[in-house]
CSV table of C-alpha atoms in Angstrom, one decimal:
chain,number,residue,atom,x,y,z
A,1,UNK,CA,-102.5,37.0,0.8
A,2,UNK,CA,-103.9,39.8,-1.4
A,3,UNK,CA,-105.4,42.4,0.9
A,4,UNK,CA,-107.3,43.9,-2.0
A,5,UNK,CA,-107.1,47.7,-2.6
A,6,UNK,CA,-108.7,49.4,-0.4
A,7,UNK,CA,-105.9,49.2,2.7
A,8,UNK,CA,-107.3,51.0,5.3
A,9,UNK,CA,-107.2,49.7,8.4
A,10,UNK,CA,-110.2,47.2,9.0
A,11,UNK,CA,-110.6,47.0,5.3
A,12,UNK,CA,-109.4,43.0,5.6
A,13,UNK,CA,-111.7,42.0,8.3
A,14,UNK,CA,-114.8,43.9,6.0
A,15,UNK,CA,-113.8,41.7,3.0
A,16,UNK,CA,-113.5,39.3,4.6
A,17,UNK,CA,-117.2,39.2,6.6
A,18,UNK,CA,-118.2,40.0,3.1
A,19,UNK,CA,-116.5,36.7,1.3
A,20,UNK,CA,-117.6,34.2,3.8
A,21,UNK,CA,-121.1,35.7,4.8
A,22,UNK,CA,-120.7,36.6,8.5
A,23,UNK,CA,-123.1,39.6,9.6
A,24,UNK,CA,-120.3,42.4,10.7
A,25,UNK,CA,-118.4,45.0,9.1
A,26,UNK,CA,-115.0,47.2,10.5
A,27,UNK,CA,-115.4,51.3,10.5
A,28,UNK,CA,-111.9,52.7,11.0
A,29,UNK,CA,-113.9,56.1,11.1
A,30,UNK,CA,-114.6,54.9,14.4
A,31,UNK,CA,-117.9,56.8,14.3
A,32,UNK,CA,-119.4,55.2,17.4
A,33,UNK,CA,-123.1,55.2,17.8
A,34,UNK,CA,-122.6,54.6,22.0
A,35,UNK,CA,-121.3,57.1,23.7
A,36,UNK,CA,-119.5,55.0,26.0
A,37,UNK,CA,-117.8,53.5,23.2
A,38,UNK,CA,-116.5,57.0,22.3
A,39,UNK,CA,-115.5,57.9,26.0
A,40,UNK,CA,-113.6,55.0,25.9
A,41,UNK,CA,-112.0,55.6,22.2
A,42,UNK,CA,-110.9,59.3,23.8
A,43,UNK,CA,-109.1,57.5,27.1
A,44,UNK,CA,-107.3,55.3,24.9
A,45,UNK,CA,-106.1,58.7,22.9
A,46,UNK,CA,-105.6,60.5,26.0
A,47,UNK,CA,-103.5,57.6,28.0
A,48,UNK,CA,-101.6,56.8,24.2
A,49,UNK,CA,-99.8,60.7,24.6
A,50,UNK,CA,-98.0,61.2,21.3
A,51,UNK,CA,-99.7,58.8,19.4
A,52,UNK,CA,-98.1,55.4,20.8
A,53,UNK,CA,-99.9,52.4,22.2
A,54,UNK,CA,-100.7,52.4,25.9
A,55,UNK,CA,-99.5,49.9,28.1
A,56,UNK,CA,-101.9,47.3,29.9
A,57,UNK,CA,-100.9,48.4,32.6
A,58,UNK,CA,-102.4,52.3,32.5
A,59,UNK,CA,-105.8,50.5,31.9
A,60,UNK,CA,-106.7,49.4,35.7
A,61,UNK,CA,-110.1,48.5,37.0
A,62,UNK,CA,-110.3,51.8,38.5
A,63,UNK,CA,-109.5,53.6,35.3
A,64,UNK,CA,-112.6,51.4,33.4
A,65,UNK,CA,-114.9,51.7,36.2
A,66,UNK,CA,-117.6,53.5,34.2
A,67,UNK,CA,-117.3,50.7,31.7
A,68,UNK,CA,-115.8,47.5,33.3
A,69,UNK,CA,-119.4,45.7,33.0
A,70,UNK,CA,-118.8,46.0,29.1
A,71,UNK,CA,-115.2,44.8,28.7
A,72,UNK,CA,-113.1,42.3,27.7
A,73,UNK,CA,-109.6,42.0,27.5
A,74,UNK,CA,-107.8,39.6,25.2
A,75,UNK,CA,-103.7,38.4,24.7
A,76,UNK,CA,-102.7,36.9,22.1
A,77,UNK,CA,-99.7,34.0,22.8
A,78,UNK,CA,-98.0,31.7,20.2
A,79,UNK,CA,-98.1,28.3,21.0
A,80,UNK,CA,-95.7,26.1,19.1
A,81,UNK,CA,-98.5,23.1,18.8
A,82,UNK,CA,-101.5,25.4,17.6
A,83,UNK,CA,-99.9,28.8,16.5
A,84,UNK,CA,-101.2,32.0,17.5
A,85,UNK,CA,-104.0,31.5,20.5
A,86,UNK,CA,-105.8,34.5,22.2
A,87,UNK,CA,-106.9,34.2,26.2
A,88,UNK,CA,-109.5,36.1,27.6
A,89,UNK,CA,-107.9,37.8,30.8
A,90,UNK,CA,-111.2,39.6,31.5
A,91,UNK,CA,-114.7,39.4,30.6
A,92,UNK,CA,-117.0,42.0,32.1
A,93,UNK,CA,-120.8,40.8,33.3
A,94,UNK,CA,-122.8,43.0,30.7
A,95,UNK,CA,-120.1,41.2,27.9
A,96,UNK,CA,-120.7,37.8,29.5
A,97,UNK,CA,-124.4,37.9,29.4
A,98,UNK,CA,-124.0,37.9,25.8
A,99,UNK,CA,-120.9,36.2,24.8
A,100,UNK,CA,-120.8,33.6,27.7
A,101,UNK,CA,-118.3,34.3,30.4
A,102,UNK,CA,-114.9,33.6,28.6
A,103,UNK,CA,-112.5,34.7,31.6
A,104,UNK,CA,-109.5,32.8,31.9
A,105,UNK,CA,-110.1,31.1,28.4
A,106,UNK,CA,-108.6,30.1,25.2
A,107,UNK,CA,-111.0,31.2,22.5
A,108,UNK,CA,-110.4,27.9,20.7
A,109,UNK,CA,-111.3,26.4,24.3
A,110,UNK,CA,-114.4,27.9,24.5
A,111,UNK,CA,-116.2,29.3,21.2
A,112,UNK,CA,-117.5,27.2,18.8
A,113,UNK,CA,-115.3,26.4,16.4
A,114,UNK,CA,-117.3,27.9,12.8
A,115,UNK,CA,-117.1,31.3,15.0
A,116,UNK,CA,-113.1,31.0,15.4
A,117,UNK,CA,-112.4,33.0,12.0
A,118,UNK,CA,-114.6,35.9,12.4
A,119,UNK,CA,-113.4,36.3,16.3
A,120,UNK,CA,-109.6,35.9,15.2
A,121,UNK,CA,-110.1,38.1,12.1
A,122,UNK,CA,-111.4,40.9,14.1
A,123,UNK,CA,-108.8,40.4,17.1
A,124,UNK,CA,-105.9,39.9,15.0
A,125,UNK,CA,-107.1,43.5,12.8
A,126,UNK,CA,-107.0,45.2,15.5
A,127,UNK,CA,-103.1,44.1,16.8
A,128,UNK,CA,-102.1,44.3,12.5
A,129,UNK,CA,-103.7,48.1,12.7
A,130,UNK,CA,-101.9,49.6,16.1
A,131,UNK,CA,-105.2,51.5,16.1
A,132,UNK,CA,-108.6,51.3,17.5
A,133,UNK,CA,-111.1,49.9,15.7
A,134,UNK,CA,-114.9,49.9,15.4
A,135,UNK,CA,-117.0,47.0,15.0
A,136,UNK,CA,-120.2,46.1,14.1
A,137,UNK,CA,-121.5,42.6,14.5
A,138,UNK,CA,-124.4,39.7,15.4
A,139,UNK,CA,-124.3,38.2,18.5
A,140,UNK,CA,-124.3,34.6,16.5
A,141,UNK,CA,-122.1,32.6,19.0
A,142,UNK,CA,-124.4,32.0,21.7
A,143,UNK,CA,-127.3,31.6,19.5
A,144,UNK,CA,-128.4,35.5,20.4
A,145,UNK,CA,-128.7,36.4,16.4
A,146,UNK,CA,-130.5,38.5,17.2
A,147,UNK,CA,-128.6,41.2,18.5
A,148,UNK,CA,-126.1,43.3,17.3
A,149,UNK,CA,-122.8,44.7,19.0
A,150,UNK,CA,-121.0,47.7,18.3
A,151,UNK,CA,-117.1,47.2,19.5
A,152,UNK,CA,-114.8,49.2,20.4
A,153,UNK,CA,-111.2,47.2,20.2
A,154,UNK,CA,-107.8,48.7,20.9
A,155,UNK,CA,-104.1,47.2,20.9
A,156,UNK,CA,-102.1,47.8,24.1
A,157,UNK,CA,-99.0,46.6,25.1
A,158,UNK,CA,-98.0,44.1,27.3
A,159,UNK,CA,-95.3,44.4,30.2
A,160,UNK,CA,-92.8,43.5,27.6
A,161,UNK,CA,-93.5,46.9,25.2
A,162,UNK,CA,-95.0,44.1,22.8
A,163,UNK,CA,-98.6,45.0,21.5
A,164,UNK,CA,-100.5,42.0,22.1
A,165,UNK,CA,-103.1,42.7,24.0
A,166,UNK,CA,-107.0,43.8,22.5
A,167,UNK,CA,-108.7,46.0,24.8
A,168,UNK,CA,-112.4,45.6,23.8
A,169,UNK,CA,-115.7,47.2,24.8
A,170,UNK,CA,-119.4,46.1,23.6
A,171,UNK,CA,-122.9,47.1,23.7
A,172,UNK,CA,-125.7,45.3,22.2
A,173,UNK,CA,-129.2,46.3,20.9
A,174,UNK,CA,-131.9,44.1,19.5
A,175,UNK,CA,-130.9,43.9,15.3
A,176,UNK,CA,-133.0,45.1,12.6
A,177,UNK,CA,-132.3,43.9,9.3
A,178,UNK,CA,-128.7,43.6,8.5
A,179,UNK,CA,-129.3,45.6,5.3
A,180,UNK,CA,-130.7,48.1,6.5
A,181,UNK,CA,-128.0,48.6,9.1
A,182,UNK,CA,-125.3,48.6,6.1
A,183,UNK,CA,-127.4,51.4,4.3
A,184,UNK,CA,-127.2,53.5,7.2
A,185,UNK,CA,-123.5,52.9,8.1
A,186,UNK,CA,-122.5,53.7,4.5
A,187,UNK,CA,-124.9,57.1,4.8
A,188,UNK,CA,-123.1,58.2,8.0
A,189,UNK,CA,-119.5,57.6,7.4
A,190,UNK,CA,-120.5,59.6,3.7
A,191,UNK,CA,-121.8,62.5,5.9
């Protein structure tokens, strides 16, 4: 598939929320508007050393603590019947409220199926990348359009050394116009 030209990481999942009108966009600048968001981009950093991928393992409950309410953590499998698949392992409450509580999950299981592109998309940018990413998105799943998330998603790696795994953190915020929000995006990551 072509990618287009712009191949930064993310760039995909932008043109492709652009092509099929979904409300979210991918900042690789990962110029986070949450401060939690941030704290948690500078503890992947810190536990990824010399620039590798951490390992599930160094990402305990205790470690998350501060933001465990906001979390989820996905794994992607291959299934020979459906092709790739992603399980939720974890779903923190604050995430739940918003996104139903997905723990223990197949995303095909569970979302409805018009949302399964934009959720793989995003997932699967994230695990193409090896790098955090940013997100911004509506809440349109469980008919809460009218918030907006800002995401923080990671790769780590499984017990295996495989990176397959999406570390993700959210917070939400009532949404003001979606055009608005792009206008200011662009104005920041130009600054």
């Amino acid at each position: 598939m072509d990618r287009g030209a712009d191949n930064t990481p993310g760039a995909h999942y932008t043109r492709l929320a652009e092509a099929n009108g979904w409300v979210g966009i991918c900042d690789a600048s990962l110029s986070f508007r949450t401060r939690e968001l941030a704290d948690l981009h500078a503890l992947w950093q810190q536990t990824s050393g010399s620039g590798g991928i951490p390992k599930r393992a160094d990402f305990t409950a205790r470690v998350l603590k501060s933001c465990l309410p906001h979390v989820a953590i996905y794994e992607r499998t291959i299934c020979p019947q459906k092709g790739r698949r992603y399980r939720v392992r974890l779903m923190g409450t604050r995430f739940s409220l918003v996104m139903g509580d997905l723990t223990g999950k197949f995303i095909d299981e569970a979302v409805p199926e018009a949302f399964l592109p934009r959720w793989y998309a995003a997932l699967d940018a994230v695990l193409d990348a090896h790098v955090p990413l940013r997100f911004l998105s509506r809440a349109d799943t469980t008919n809460k359009s009218y918030l907006l998330g800002e995401f923080f998603e990671a790769p780590l790696l499984n017990d295996q050394g495989i990176p397959d795994i999406v570390l993700a953190a959210a917070f939400h915020s009532e949404m003001s116009d979606w055009k608005t929000i792009l206008a200011e995006e662009r104005a920041r990551q130009a600054a």
